[in-house]
Amino acid sequence: MLIEHLLATKGNEVVTVAADTTIAAVVAVLQEHGIGAIVVSDDDGGTVAGIVSERDIVRAVADRGGAALDEPVSALMTTDVVTCQPSARIEDLMAVMTEHRFRHLPVVDDGRLVGIVSIGDVVKVRVSELAEETRTLHEYVASGR
Ligand code: AMP
């Protein structure tokens, strides 16, 4: 399956914050949306300036305590963001996520942010594809061909 097909089902909404947003505010947004990472964007979600995940926040709080919550997200975010294109295949994303050991990939088309894919989205697609393959094989065997 291609990422553009996944986004057609999942939608294009990406939760973003500006780079000067405090970590305390980011935590509230993560909680409100039930997500694990946020794309940082300084043009209201048009382009990607960085990404911050719950792991970055856990690390900062472990290092600096509650004071980390007052820092701007720009202090913690990863700026070297790996992205993918809508034309990429789910299998390609699985390889990228495994190689880099992260669970979120913003989808960018012609420099513009058009979606985000999490490892949960990828697993959901693969489980459904495997169920379909199993069903097809059962039908094939049952038909005696
Ligand atoms: P995650 O597994 O997505 O929670 O992220 C683990 C670490 O990788 C954190 O330091 C994130 O800031 C970073 N990270 C997450 N997604 C990406 C991405 N697409 N490109 C670069 N770094 C990322």
Short mmCIF file of C-alpha atoms and ligand atoms in Angstrom, two decimals:
data_model
loop_
_atom_site.label_atom_id
_atom_site.label_comp_id
_atom_site.label_asym_id
_atom_site.label_seq_id
_atom_site.Cartn_x
_atom_site.Cartn_y
_atom_site.Cartn_z
CA MET A 1 0.00 0.00 0.00
CA LEU A 2 1.15 3.55 -0.73
CA ILE A 3 1.21 6.28 1.91
CA GLU A 4 -1.25 8.37 -0.13
CA HIS A 5 -3.77 5.53 0.15
CA LEU A 6 -3.23 5.32 3.91
CA LEU A 7 -3.74 9.08 4.22
CA ALA A 8 -6.95 8.86 2.17
CA THR A 9 -8.36 6.68 4.96
CA LYS A 10 -6.65 8.24 7.93
CA GLY A 11 -6.88 11.89 6.88
CA ASN A 12 -4.36 14.68 6.43
CA GLU A 13 -4.65 16.31 9.82
CA VAL A 14 -1.30 16.93 11.52
CA VAL A 15 -1.11 18.47 14.99
CA THR A 16 1.58 21.16 14.96
CA VAL A 17 2.94 23.77 17.36
CA ALA A 18 5.13 26.83 16.85
CA ALA A 19 8.80 26.66 17.91
CA ASP A 20 8.29 29.06 20.84
CA THR A 21 5.58 26.88 22.47
CA THR A 22 6.58 25.76 25.97
CA ILE A 23 7.08 22.07 26.73
CA ALA A 24 4.26 22.33 29.32
CA ALA A 25 1.90 23.44 26.51
CA VAL A 26 3.20 20.66 24.22
CA VAL A 27 2.50 18.08 26.94
CA ALA A 28 -1.09 19.38 27.15
CA VAL A 29 -1.51 19.09 23.36
CA LEU A 30 -0.08 15.52 23.33
CA GLN A 31 -2.55 14.60 26.07
CA GLU A 32 -5.51 16.33 24.41
CA HIS A 33 -4.98 14.53 21.09
CA GLY A 34 -3.76 11.21 22.47
CA ILE A 35 -0.59 11.32 20.35
CA GLY A 36 3.10 10.69 20.97
CA ALA A 37 4.81 13.30 18.81
CA ILE A 38 4.18 16.76 17.42
CA VAL A 39 5.54 18.42 14.33
CA VAL A 40 6.97 21.87 15.02
CA SER A 41 6.06 24.37 12.32
CA ASP A 42 6.51 28.12 12.17
CA ASP A 43 4.04 28.66 9.35
CA ASP A 44 1.00 27.03 10.91
CA GLY A 45 1.66 23.55 9.63
CA GLY A 46 2.79 24.43 6.13
CA THR A 47 6.36 23.22 6.51
CA VAL A 48 8.34 21.15 9.02
CA ALA A 49 10.81 22.95 11.34
CA GLY A 50 11.26 20.01 13.73
CA ILE A 51 9.64 17.15 15.57
CA VAL A 52 9.35 16.48 19.30
CA SER A 53 8.22 13.21 20.78
CA GLU A 54 7.32 12.08 24.28
CA ARG A 55 10.78 10.50 24.50
CA ASP A 56 12.46 13.91 24.10
CA ILE A 57 10.30 15.30 26.91
CA VAL A 58 10.96 12.34 29.22
CA ARG A 59 14.69 12.75 28.61
CA ALA A 60 14.59 16.53 29.34
CA VAL A 61 12.57 16.09 32.54
CA ALA A 62 14.90 13.29 33.70
CA ASP A 63 17.89 15.58 33.05
CA ARG A 64 16.59 18.93 34.30
CA GLY A 65 13.47 18.19 36.32
CA GLY A 66 10.27 20.26 36.11
CA ALA A 67 12.24 23.30 34.89
CA ALA A 68 12.32 21.63 31.46
CA LEU A 69 8.57 22.28 31.16
CA ASP A 70 9.22 26.03 30.86
CA GLU A 71 11.65 25.63 27.95
CA PRO A 72 10.52 26.32 24.39
CA VAL A 73 10.00 23.24 22.24
CA SER A 74 12.79 24.53 19.97
CA ALA A 75 15.25 23.58 22.76
CA LEU A 76 14.29 19.89 22.58
CA MET A 77 13.05 19.25 19.08
CA THR A 78 14.90 17.21 16.49
CA THR A 79 15.57 19.53 13.55
CA ASP A 80 17.02 16.93 11.20
CA VAL A 81 13.60 15.46 10.46
CA VAL A 82 13.31 12.39 8.26
CA THR A 83 10.18 12.65 6.13
CA CYS A 84 8.54 10.56 3.44
CA GLN A 85 6.54 11.28 0.30
CA PRO A 86 2.94 10.25 -0.40
CA SER A 87 4.25 7.95 -3.14
CA ALA A 88 6.33 5.89 -0.66
CA ARG A 89 5.28 2.35 0.19
CA ILE A 90 4.36 1.22 3.72
CA GLU A 91 7.21 -1.33 3.52
CA ASP A 92 9.69 1.51 2.90
CA LEU A 93 8.45 3.32 6.02
CA MET A 94 8.81 0.18 8.10
CA ALA A 95 12.44 -0.04 7.03
CA VAL A 96 13.10 3.65 7.78
CA MET A 97 11.43 3.49 11.22
CA THR A 98 13.35 0.34 12.11
CA GLU A 99 16.69 1.71 10.89
CA HIS A 100 16.36 5.09 12.67
CA ARG A 101 14.46 3.75 15.70
CA PHE A 102 11.66 6.32 15.67
CA ARG A 103 7.92 5.93 15.41
CA HIS A 104 6.70 8.96 13.48
CA LEU A 105 7.24 10.11 9.91
CA PRO A 106 5.81 13.38 8.60
CA VAL A 107 4.61 13.11 5.00
CA VAL A 108 5.81 15.94 2.78
CA ASP A 109 4.77 16.67 -0.77
CA ASP A 110 6.64 19.33 -2.72
CA GLY A 111 7.96 20.80 0.54
CA ARG A 112 4.51 21.00 2.16
CA LEU A 113 3.38 18.96 5.17
CA VAL A 114 0.44 16.77 4.05
CA GLY A 115 0.18 14.14 6.81
CA ILE A 116 1.92 12.07 9.44
CA VAL A 117 2.27 8.31 9.80
CA SER A 118 2.93 6.61 13.13
CA ILE A 119 4.15 3.11 13.77
CA GLY A 120 0.61 2.34 14.98
CA ASP A 121 -0.80 3.30 11.56
CA VAL A 122 1.78 1.04 9.87
CA VAL A 123 1.00 -1.94 12.12
CA LYS A 124 -2.75 -1.48 11.51
CA VAL A 125 -2.28 -1.59 7.73
CA ARG A 126 0.00 -4.64 7.89
CA VAL A 127 -2.39 -6.56 10.18
CA SER A 128 -5.25 -5.91 7.78
CA GLU A 129 -3.11 -6.86 4.72
CA LEU A 130 -2.00 -10.10 6.41
CA ALA A 131 -5.62 -10.96 7.32
CA GLU A 132 -6.63 -10.44 3.68
CA GLU A 133 -3.73 -12.61 2.42
CA THR A 134 -4.69 -15.35 4.90
CA ARG A 135 -8.33 -15.20 3.79
CA THR A 136 -7.31 -15.47 0.11
CA LEU A 137 -5.05 -18.46 0.85
CA HIS A 138 -7.83 -20.24 2.79
CA GLU A 139 -10.24 -19.71 -0.12
CA TYR A 140 -7.63 -21.02 -2.56
CA VAL A 141 -6.98 -24.15 -0.49
CA ALA A 142 -10.71 -24.74 0.15
CA SER A 143 -11.48 -24.47 -3.57
CA GLY A 144 -9.13 -27.45 -4.16
CA ARG A 145 -7.29 -25.81 -7.04
P1 AMP B 1 9.69 8.47 18.53
O1 AMP B 1 10.15 7.05 18.51
O2 AMP B 1 8.98 8.88 17.27
O3 AMP B 1 8.93 8.82 19.77
O4 AMP B 1 11.01 9.40 18.52
C1 AMP B 1 12.25 9.01 19.08
C2 AMP B 1 13.27 10.11 18.79
O5 AMP B 1 13.40 10.32 17.37
C3 AMP B 1 12.96 11.49 19.37
O6 AMP B 1 14.19 12.11 19.70
C4 AMP B 1 12.30 12.24 18.21
O7 AMP B 1 12.49 13.65 18.28
C5 AMP B 1 13.02 11.65 17.02
N1 AMP B 1 12.16 11.54 15.85
C6 AMP B 1 10.89 11.09 15.80
N2 AMP B 1 10.43 11.09 14.55
C7 AMP B 1 11.43 11.57 13.78
C8 AMP B 1 11.59 11.83 12.39
N3 AMP B 1 10.63 11.56 11.50
N4 AMP B 1 12.78 12.34 11.97
C9 AMP B 1 13.77 12.58 12.84
N5 AMP B 1 13.70 12.35 14.14
C10 AMP B 1 12.54 11.85 14.62
#
